[in-house]
Coordinates of C-alpha atoms in Angstrom, one line a residue:
M1 CA 99.8 170.5 130.3
T2 CA 99.4 171.5 134.0
P3 CA 97.5 174.8 134.3
T4 CA 99.9 177.6 135.2
L5 CA 97.3 180.2 136.0
K6 CA 94.2 180.1 138.3
A7 CA 91.0 182.0 137.9
L8 CA 88.3 182.6 140.4
A9 CA 84.8 183.6 139.3
F10 CA 82.1 185.0 141.5
N11 CA 78.6 184.4 140.2
C12 CA 76.7 187.3 141.7
S13 CA 73.2 186.0 140.8
L14 CA 70.6 186.9 143.4
K15 CA 69.7 183.2 143.5
A16 CA 71.6 180.7 145.7
S17 CA 72.6 177.4 144.2
S18 CA 69.8 175.7 146.2
N19 CA 67.4 177.5 143.9
K20 CA 66.2 175.0 141.3
E21 CA 66.1 177.7 138.6
S22 CA 69.3 177.8 136.5
S23 CA 71.4 180.9 136.2
S24 CA 72.2 182.8 133.0
T25 CA 75.2 184.3 134.7
D26 CA 76.5 180.9 135.4
V27 CA 76.2 179.9 131.7
L28 CA 78.2 182.9 130.5
L29 CA 80.8 182.4 133.3
R30 CA 81.2 178.7 132.4
Q31 CA 81.7 179.6 128.7
L32 CA 84.4 182.2 129.7
L33 CA 86.2 179.6 131.9
D34 CA 86.1 177.1 129.0
A35 CA 87.7 179.7 126.8
L36 CA 90.4 180.4 129.5
A37 CA 91.1 176.7 129.8
S38 CA 92.5 176.7 126.3
Y39 CA 95.2 179.0 127.6
D40 CA 96.1 176.7 130.6
V41 CA 93.9 178.6 133.1
N42 CA 92.2 176.5 135.7
G43 CA 89.0 178.1 137.1
D44 CA 86.4 177.8 139.8
V45 CA 83.0 179.4 140.2
I46 CA 81.7 180.6 143.6
R47 CA 78.0 181.3 143.9
A48 CA 78.2 184.4 146.2
A49 CA 74.6 184.0 147.4
D50 CA 75.5 180.7 149.1
Y51 CA 77.7 182.6 151.5
N52 CA 77.2 185.1 154.3
I53 CA 79.2 188.0 153.0
K54 CA 78.5 190.7 155.6
P55 CA 78.2 194.4 154.7
G56 CA 81.3 196.4 155.4
V57 CA 84.6 197.5 154.0
T58 CA 87.1 195.5 156.1
S59 CA 88.5 192.1 155.4
D60 CA 86.8 190.6 158.5
E61 CA 83.4 191.8 159.8
G62 CA 83.3 189.4 162.7
D63 CA 81.3 186.3 163.7
G64 CA 79.6 184.5 160.9
D65 CA 81.3 186.4 158.1
D66 CA 82.3 184.2 155.2
W67 CA 84.4 186.8 153.5
P68 CA 87.7 186.0 155.1
S69 CA 87.8 182.6 153.6
L70 CA 86.6 183.9 150.2
R71 CA 89.3 186.7 150.4
K72 CA 92.0 184.0 150.7
R73 CA 90.7 182.4 147.5
V74 CA 90.6 185.7 145.7
L75 CA 94.3 186.4 146.6
A76 CA 95.3 182.8 145.7
A77 CA 94.0 183.4 142.1
D78 CA 95.8 185.1 139.2
I79 CA 92.5 186.2 137.6
L80 CA 89.3 187.4 139.2
I81 CA 86.0 187.3 137.3
I82 CA 82.9 189.1 138.5
G83 CA 79.7 187.7 136.9
S84 CA 76.5 189.7 137.4
P85 CA 73.0 189.9 136.1
I86 CA 71.6 193.3 135.4
W87 CA 68.9 194.6 137.7
L88 CA 67.4 198.1 137.3
G89 CA 70.2 198.8 134.8
Q90 CA 72.9 198.1 137.4
P91 CA 75.0 195.2 138.7
S92 CA 73.3 193.0 141.3
S93 CA 73.4 194.1 145.0
I94 CA 75.5 191.0 145.7
A95 CA 78.1 192.1 143.1
K96 CA 78.3 195.4 144.9
R97 CA 78.7 193.7 148.2
V98 CA 81.7 191.6 146.9
L99 CA 83.3 194.8 145.5
E100 CA 82.7 196.7 148.7
R101 CA 84.5 194.1 150.8
M102 CA 87.6 194.5 148.6
D103 CA 87.7 198.2 149.5
A104 CA 89.7 196.9 152.4
F105 CA 92.7 196.4 150.1
L106 CA 93.2 200.2 150.1
D107 CA 94.4 199.9 153.7
E108 CA 96.4 196.7 153.3
K109 CA 99.4 198.0 151.3
D110 CA 102.8 196.3 151.6
G111 CA 106.1 198.0 152.3
R112 CA 106.2 199.2 148.7
G113 CA 102.7 200.7 148.7
R114 CA 101.1 197.9 146.8
M115 CA 97.7 196.5 147.5
P116 CA 97.4 192.7 147.8
S117 CA 95.5 192.7 144.5
Y118 CA 98.5 194.2 142.6
G119 CA 99.6 191.9 139.8
K120 CA 96.2 190.2 139.5
V121 CA 93.9 190.6 136.5
A122 CA 90.2 191.2 136.7
I123 CA 87.4 191.0 134.1
C124 CA 83.6 190.7 134.2
A125 CA 80.7 188.9 132.6
I126 CA 77.3 190.5 132.4
V127 CA 73.9 189.2 131.4
G128 CA 70.4 190.7 131.4
N129 CA 67.4 191.7 129.5
E130 CA 67.1 195.0 127.6
D131 CA 70.0 197.3 128.6
G132 CA 72.5 198.2 131.3
A133 CA 75.4 196.0 130.3
H134 CA 77.9 198.8 129.6
H135 CA 76.9 200.7 132.7
S136 CA 77.2 197.5 134.9
A137 CA 80.6 196.7 133.4
A138 CA 81.8 200.3 134.0
E139 CA 80.8 200.1 137.6
I140 CA 82.4 196.8 138.2
L141 CA 85.6 197.4 136.3
S142 CA 86.1 200.9 137.7
A143 CA 85.8 199.5 141.3
L144 CA 88.2 196.7 140.5
L145 CA 90.8 199.1 139.1
E146 CA 90.5 201.3 142.2
V147 CA 91.2 198.4 144.6
G148 CA 94.3 197.4 142.7
F149 CA 93.4 194.9 139.9
T150 CA 94.6 195.2 136.3
V151 CA 92.0 195.1 133.5
P152 CA 92.9 193.8 130.1
S153 CA 91.7 195.2 126.8
G154 CA 88.0 194.4 126.3
G155 CA 87.3 194.0 130.0
P156 CA 83.7 192.7 129.8
T157 CA 81.9 190.0 127.9
Y158 CA 78.2 190.4 127.9
W159 CA 74.7 189.6 126.5
V160 CA 71.5 191.5 126.7
G161 CA 68.1 190.3 125.4
E162 CA 65.5 192.1 123.3
A163 CA 63.7 195.0 124.8
L164 CA 60.6 193.8 126.7
G165 CA 61.5 190.3 125.7
S166 CA 61.3 187.1 127.8
T167 CA 64.3 185.2 126.5
D168 CA 67.2 184.7 129.0
Y169 CA 70.8 183.9 128.0
K170 CA 70.3 180.4 129.5
D171 CA 67.5 179.8 127.0
L172 CA 69.8 180.1 124.0
K173 CA 70.9 176.8 122.4
E174 CA 74.3 178.4 121.8
P175 CA 75.9 181.8 122.3
P176 CA 75.5 184.3 119.5
K177 CA 78.5 184.4 117.3
A178 CA 79.6 187.9 118.4
V179 CA 79.4 186.9 122.1
A180 CA 81.3 183.7 121.5
E181 CA 84.1 185.5 119.6
W182 CA 84.4 188.3 122.1
T183 CA 84.5 185.8 125.0
R184 CA 87.4 184.0 123.3
M185 CA 89.2 187.3 122.7
L186 CA 88.7 188.3 126.3
A187 CA 90.1 185.0 127.4
S188 CA 93.2 185.4 125.2
N189 CA 93.8 189.0 126.4
T190 CA 93.3 188.0 130.0
A191 CA 95.6 185.0 130.0
H192 CA 98.3 187.0 128.2
L193 CA 98.2 189.9 130.7
A194 CA 98.0 187.5 133.7
T195 CA 101.1 185.6 132.4
L196 CA 103.0 188.9 132.0
L197 CA 102.1 190.1 135.5
K198 CA 102.8 186.7 137.1
G199 CA 106.4 187.0 135.8
A200 CA 106.9 190.7 136.4
Q201 CA 105.0 192.1 139.4
Y202 CA 104.5 195.8 139.7
P203 CA 107.6 197.3 141.5
G204 CA 105.7 199.7 143.7
L205 CA 107.6 202.5 145.4
A206 CA 110.9 202.2 147.2
G207 CA 110.3 203.1 150.8
G208 CA 106.6 202.6 150.6
R209 CA 104.1 205.4 150.3

């Protein structure tokens, strides 16, 4: 069956893809995309560190800014996924940069007061050692809601390692049962909501704002 929905995932690891070290964030994102594929969702992963995403809160910050082309891919997708490692108990600085750039949506409403992200679903995937998963997910999902995305039930999938441990998610031979089950549930909820919104966009306000 031809996929009817498209997902775009940002891997917000601090490491560029040129780094020979593998990414735990990428592992969880790939597992999430595999789960979404069973619901006819076709997905791609962008390694955000490979691009020059300039600081700012507009859709184009001038010469050398790679965000305008990435923005087009965000808006062409039905589902946006932010994948982030946890650093200092928070999402990565790169994840925050991606979120900041979508702040521009607040000033890009259509004639019915809708941001360009309306009707699109957003979720996140968080990995790290010790703690910070819930805090990181709260920051990411709150920001995505504010800039117009819709979050399904169970917005994050995540894994955190043992306190003071040295095991990373990428070191596991397979995901823990609870993580695998929740990833599948999140994929189901996400595909369901995205299908509904694709067929019935938010109406907005007659006459705009």
